[in-house]
PDB file of C-alpha atoms in Angstrom:
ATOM      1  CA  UNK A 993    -240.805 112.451   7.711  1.00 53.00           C
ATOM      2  CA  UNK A 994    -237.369 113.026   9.514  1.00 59.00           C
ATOM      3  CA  UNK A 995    -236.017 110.859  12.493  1.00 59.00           C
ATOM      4  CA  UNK A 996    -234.560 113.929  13.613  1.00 55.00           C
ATOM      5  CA  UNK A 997    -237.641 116.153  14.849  1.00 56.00           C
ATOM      6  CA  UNK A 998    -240.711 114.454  15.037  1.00 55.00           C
ATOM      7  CA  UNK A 999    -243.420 117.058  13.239  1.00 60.00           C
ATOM      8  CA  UNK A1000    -246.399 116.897  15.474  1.00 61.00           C
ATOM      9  CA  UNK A1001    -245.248 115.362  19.327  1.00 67.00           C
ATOM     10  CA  UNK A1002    -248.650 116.110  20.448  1.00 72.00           C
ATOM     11  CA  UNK A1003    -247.549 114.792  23.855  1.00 75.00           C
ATOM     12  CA  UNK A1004    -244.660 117.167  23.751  1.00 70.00           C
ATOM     13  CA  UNK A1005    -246.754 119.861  22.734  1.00 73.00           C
ATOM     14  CA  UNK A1006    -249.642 119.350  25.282  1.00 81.00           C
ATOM     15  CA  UNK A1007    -246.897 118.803  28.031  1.00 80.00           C
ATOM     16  CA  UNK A1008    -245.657 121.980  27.227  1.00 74.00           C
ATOM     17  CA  UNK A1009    -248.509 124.224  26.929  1.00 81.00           C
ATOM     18  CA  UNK A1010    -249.704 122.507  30.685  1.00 84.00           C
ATOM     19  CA  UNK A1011    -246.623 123.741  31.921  1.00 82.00           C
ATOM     20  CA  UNK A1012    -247.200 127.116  31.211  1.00 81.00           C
ATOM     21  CA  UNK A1013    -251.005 127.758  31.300  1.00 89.00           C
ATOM     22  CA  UNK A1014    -251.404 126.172  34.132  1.00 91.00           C
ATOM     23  CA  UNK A1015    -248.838 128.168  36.339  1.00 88.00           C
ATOM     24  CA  UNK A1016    -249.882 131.857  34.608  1.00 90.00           C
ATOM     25  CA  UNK A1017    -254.079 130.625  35.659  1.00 93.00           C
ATOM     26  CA  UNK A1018    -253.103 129.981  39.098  1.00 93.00           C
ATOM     27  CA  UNK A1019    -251.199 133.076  39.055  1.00 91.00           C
ATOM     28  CA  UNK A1020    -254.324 135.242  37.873  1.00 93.00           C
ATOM     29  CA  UNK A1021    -256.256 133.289  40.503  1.00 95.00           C
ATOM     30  CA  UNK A1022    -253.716 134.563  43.449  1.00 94.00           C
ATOM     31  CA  UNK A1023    -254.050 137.929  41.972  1.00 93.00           C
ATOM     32  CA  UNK A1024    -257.457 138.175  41.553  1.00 94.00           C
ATOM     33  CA  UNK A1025    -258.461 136.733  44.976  1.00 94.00           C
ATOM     34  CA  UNK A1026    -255.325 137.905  47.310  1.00 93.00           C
ATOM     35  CA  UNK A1027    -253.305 140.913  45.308  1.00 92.00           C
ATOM     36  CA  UNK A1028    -251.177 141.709  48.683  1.00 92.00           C
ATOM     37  CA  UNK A1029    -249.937 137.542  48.448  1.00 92.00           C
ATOM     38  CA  UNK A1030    -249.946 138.372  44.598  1.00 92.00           C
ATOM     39  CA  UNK A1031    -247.579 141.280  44.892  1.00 92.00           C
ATOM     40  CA  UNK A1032    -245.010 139.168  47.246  1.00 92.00           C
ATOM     41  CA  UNK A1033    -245.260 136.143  45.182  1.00 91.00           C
ATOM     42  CA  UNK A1034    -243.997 138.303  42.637  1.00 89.00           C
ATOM     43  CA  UNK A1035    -241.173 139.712  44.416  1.00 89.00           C
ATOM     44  CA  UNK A1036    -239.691 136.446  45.304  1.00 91.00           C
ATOM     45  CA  UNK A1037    -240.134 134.790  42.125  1.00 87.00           C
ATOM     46  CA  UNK A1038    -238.557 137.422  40.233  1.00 84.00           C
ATOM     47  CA  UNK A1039    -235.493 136.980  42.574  1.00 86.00           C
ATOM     48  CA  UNK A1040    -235.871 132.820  42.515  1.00 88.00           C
ATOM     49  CA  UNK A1041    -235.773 133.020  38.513  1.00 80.00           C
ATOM     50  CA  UNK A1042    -232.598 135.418  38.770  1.00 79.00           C
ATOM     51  CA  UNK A1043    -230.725 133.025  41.101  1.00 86.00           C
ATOM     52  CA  UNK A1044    -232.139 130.016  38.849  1.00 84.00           C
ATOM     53  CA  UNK A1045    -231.205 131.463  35.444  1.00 73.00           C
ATOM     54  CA  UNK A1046    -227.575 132.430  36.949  1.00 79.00           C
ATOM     55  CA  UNK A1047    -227.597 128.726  38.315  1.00 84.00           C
ATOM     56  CA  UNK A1048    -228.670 126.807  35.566  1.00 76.00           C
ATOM     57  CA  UNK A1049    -226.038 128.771  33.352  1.00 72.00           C
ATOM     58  CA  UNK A1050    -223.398 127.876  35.175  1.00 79.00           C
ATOM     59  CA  UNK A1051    -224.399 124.170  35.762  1.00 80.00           C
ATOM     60  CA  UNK A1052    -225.046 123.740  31.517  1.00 69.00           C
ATOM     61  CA  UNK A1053    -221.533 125.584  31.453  1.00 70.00           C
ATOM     62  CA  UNK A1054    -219.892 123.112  33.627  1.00 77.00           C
ATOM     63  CA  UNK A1055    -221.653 120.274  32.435  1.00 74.00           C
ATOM     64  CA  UNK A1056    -221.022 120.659  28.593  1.00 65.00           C
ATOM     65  CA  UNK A1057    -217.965 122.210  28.909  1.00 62.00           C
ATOM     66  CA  UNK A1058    -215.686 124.890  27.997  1.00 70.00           C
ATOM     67  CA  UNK A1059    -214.745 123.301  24.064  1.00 64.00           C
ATOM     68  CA  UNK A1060    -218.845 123.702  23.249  1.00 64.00           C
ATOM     69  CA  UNK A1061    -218.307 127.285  24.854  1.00 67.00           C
ATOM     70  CA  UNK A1062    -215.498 128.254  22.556  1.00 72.00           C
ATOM     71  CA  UNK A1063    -217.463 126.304  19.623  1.00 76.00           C
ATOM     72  CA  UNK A1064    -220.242 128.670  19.255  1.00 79.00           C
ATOM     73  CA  UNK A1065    -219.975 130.867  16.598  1.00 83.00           C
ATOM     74  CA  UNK A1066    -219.439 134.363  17.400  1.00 83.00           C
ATOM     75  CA  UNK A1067    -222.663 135.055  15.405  1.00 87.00           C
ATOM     76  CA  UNK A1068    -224.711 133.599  17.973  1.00 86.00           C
ATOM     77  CA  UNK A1069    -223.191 135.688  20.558  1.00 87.00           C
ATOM     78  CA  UNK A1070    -224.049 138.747  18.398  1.00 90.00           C
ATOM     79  CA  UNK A1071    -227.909 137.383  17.808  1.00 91.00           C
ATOM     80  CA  UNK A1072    -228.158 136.995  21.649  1.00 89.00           C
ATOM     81  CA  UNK A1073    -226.631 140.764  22.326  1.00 91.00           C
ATOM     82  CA  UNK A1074    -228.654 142.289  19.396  1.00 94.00           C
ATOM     83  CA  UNK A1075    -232.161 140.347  19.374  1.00 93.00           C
ATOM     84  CA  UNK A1076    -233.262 141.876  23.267  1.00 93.00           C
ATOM     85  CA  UNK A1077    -232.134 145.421  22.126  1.00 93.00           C
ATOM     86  CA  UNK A1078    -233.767 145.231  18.931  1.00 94.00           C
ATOM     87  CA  UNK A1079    -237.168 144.227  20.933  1.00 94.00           C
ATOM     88  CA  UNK A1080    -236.628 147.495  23.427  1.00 94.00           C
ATOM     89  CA  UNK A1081    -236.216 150.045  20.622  1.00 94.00           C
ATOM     90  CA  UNK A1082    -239.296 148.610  18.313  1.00 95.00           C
ATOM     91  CA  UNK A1083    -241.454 148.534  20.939  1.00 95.00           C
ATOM     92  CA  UNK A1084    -240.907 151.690  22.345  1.00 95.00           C
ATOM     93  CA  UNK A1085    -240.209 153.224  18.820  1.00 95.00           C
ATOM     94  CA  UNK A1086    -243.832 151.826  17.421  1.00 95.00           C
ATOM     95  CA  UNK A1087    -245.302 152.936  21.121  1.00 95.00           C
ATOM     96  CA  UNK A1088    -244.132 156.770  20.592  1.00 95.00           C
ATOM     97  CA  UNK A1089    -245.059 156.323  16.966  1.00 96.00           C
ATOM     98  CA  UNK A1090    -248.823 155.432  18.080  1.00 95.00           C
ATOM     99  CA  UNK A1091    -248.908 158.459  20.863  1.00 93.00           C
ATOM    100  CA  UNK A1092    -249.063 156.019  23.726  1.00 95.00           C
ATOM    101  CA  UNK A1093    -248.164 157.409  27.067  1.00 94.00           C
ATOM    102  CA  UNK A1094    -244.823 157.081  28.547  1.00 91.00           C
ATOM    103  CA  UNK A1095    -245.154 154.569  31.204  1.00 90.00           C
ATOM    104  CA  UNK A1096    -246.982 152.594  28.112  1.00 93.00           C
ATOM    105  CA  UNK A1097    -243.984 152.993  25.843  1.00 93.00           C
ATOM    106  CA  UNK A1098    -241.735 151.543  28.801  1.00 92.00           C
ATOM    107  CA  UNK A1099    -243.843 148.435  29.457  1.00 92.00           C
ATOM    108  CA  UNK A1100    -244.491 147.935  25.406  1.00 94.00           C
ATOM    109  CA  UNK A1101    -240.723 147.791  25.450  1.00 93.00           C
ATOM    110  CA  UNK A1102    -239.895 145.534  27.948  1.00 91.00           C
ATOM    111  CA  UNK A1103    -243.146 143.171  27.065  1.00 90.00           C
ATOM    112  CA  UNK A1104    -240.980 143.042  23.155  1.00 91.00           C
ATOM    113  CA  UNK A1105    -237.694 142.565  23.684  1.00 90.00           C
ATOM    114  CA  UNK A1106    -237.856 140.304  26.752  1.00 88.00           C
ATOM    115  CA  UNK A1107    -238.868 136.871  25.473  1.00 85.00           C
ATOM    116  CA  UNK A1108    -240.254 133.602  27.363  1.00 81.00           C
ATOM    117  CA  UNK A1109    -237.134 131.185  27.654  1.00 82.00           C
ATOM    118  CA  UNK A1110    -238.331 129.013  29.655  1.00 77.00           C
ATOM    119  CA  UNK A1111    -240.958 127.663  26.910  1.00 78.00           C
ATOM    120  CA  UNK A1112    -237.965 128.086  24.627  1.00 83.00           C
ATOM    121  CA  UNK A1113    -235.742 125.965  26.157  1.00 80.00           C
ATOM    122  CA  UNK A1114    -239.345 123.266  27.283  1.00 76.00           C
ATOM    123  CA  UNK A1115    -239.905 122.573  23.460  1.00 78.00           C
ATOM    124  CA  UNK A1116    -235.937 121.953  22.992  1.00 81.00           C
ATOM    125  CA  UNK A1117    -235.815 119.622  25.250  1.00 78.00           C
ATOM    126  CA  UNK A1118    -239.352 117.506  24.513  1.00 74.00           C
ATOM    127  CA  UNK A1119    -238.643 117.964  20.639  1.00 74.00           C
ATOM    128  CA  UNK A1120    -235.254 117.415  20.042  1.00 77.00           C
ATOM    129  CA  UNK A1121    -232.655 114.002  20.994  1.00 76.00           C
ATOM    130  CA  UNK A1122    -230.574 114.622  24.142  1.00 75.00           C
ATOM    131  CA  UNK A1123    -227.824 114.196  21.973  1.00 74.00           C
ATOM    132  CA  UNK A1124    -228.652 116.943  19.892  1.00 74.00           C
ATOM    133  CA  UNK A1125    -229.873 120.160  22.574  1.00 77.00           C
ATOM    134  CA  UNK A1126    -226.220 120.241  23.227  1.00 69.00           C
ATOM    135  CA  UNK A1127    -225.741 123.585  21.320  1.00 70.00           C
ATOM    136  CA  UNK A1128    -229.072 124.225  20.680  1.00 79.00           C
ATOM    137  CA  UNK A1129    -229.568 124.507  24.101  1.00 78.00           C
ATOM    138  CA  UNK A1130    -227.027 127.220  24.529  1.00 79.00           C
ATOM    139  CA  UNK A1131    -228.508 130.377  22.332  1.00 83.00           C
ATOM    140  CA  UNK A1132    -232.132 130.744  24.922  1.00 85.00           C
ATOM    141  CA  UNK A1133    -229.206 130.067  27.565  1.00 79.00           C
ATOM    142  CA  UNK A1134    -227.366 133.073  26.028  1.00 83.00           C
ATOM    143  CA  UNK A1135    -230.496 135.356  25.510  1.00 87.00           C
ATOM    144  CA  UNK A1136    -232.017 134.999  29.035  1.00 84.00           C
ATOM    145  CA  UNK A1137    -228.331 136.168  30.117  1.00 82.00           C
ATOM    146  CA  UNK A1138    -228.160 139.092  27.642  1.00 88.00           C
ATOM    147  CA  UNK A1139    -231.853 140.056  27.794  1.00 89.00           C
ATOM    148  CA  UNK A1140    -231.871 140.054  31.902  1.00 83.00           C
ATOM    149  CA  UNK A1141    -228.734 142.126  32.091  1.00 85.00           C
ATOM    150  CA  UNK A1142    -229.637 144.860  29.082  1.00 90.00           C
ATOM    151  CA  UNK A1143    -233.259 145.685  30.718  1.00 89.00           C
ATOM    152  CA  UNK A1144    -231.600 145.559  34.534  1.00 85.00           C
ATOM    153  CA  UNK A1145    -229.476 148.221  32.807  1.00 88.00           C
ATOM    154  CA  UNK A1146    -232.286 150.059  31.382  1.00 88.00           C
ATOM    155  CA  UNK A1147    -234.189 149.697  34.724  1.00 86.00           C
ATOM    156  CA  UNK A1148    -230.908 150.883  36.832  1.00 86.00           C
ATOM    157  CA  UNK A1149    -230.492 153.941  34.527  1.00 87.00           C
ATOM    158  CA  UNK A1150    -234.522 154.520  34.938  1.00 86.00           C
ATOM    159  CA  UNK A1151    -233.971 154.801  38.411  1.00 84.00           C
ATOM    160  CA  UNK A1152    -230.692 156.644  38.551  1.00 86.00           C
ATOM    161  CA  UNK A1153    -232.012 159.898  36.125  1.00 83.00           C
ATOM    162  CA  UNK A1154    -235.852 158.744  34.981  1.00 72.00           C
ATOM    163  CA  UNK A1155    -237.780 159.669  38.032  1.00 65.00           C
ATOM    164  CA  UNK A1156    -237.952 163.313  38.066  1.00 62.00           C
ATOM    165  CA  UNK A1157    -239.580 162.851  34.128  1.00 61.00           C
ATOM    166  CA  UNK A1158    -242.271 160.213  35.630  1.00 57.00           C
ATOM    167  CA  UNK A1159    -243.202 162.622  38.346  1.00 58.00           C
ATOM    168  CA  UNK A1160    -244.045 165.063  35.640  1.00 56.00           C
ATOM    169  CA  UNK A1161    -245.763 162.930  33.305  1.00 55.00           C
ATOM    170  CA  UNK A1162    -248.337 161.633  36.437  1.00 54.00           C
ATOM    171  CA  UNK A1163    -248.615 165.655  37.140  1.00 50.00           C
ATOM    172  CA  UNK A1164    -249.432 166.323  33.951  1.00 51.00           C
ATOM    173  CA  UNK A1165    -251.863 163.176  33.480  1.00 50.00           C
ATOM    174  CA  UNK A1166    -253.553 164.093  36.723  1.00 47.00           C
ATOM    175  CA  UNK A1167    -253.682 167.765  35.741  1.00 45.00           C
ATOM    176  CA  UNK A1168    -255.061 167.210  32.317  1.00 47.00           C
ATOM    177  CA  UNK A1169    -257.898 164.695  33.843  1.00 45.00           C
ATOM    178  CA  UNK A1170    -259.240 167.178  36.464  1.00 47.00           C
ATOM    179  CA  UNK A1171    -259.345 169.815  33.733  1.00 47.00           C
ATOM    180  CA  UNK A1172    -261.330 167.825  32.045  1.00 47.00           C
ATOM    181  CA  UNK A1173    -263.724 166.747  34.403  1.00 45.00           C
ATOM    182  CA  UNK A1174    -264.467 170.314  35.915  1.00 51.00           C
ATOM    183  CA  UNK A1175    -265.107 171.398  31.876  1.00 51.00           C
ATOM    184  CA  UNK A1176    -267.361 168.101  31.486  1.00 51.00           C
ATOM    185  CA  UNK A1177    -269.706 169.539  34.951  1.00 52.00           C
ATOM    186  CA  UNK A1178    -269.715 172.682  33.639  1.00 56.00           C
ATOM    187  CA  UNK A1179    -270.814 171.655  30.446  1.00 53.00           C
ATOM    188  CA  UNK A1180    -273.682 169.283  31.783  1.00 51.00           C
ATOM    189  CA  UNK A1181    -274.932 172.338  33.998  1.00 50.00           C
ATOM    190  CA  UNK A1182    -275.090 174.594  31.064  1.00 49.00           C
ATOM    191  CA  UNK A1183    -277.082 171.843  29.375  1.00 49.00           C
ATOM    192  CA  UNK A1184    -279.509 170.620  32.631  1.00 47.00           C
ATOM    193  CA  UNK A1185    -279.806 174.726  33.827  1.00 45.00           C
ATOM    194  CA  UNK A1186    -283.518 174.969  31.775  1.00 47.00           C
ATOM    195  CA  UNK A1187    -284.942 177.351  34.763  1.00 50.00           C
ATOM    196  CA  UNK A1188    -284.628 177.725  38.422  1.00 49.00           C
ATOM    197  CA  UNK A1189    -287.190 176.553  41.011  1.00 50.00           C
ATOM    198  CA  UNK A1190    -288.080 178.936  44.105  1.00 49.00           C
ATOM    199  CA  UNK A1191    -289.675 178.097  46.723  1.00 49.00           C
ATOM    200  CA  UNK A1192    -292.107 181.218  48.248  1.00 50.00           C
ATOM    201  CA  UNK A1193    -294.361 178.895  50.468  1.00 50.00           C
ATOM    202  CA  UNK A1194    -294.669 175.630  52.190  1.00 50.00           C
ATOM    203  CA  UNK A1195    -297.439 174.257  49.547  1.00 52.00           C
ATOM    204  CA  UNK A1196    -296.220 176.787  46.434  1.00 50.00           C
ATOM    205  CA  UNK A1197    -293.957 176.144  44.014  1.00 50.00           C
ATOM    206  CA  UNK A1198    -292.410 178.601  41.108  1.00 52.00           C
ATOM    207  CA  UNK A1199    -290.779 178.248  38.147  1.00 51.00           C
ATOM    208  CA  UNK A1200    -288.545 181.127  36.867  1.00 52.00           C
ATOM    209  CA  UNK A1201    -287.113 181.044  33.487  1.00 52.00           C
ATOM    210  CA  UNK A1202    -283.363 181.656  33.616  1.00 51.00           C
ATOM    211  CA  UNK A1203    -281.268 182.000  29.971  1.00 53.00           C
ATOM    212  CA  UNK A1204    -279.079 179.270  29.236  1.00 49.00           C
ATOM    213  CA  UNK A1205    -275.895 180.316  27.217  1.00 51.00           C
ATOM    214  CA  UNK A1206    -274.930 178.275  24.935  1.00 48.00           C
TER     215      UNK A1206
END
């Protein structure tokens, strides 16, 4: 029972969770039904959200101005360097830890330390008074920034010395699988080779026990 954040804004909350279910089902839709349109939707609206993010950080900059800049606490800067890296390394730490395979341990890591801002910044701005997002609006500001440029980092570095290391994990994978199917056909022959049928005649048909090591 505060005037300053209303507990349950059930219109704020519904308005919120429309704007982002709604958008990631017609985006499963696309993909299911059209994956070529799927894959170029993605392309551009990972480059739209860059420009967008880069945009609306210089805009809020502008717009609040350089004293709320120089008024945040050098402990928030910190939170918004530390908090994406700490995501990368956990996930990819507890990935290795649970024997996942490396392309696995790559996406666990990016799916934990990049967070979604946008519903971040959604229930700031439905919850909270306008007079009030002022610097609260700044720290998802400061973590899309810092979270973007660490994993483009990671990414670029990926690129740049991680690609020899892929091709040999998808030899390997590919190796290991067709090992293991030629040992599975080999076992179900050993198991389905009961006898041998001959064939002397047109109307005649002979069965000739065979030994099936086991």
């Amino acid at each position: 029972n505060t005037a300053l954040v209303q507990l349950l804004p059930l219109g704020a909350v519904s308005l919120t969770l429309g704007s982002t279910l709604l958008p990631i089902g017609l985006g499963v839709l696309i993909r299911y039904r059209h994956p070529r349109a799927a894959d170029l939707l993605v392309k551009i609206s990972l480059w739209s959200l860059l420009v967008t993010l880069v945009i609306l950080f210089i805009l809020t900059g502008t717009m609040l101005g350089p004293d709320l800049m120089a008024h945040i606490p050098a402990s928030v800067y910190t939170i918004a360097v530390l908090m994406p890296l700490a995501g990368y390394a956990l996930g990819y730490g507890l990935a290795t830890v649970f024997k996942m395979p490396p392309h696995c341990r790559r996406t666990v890591s990016l799916e934990t330390g990049c967070q979604n801002v946008q519903l971040c910044t959604a229930i700031l701005k439905l919850t909270f008074p306008p007079e009030l997002i002022g610097s609260m609006y700044m720290f998802p500001l400061l973590y899309a920034l810092f979270q973007s440029a660490e994993a483009g980092l990671f990414v670029l570095v990926y690129k740049m010395y991680g690609r020899d290391s892929y091709k040999q994990d998808t030899l390997g994978e590919e190796e290991d699988t067709d090992i293991s199917y030629k040992k599975l056909k080999e076992e179900e022959v050993a198991e389905t080779s009961y006898g041998t049928v001959t064939t002397e005649e047109h109307n005649s048909v002979q069965m000739e026990p065979t030994q099936t090591a086991l």
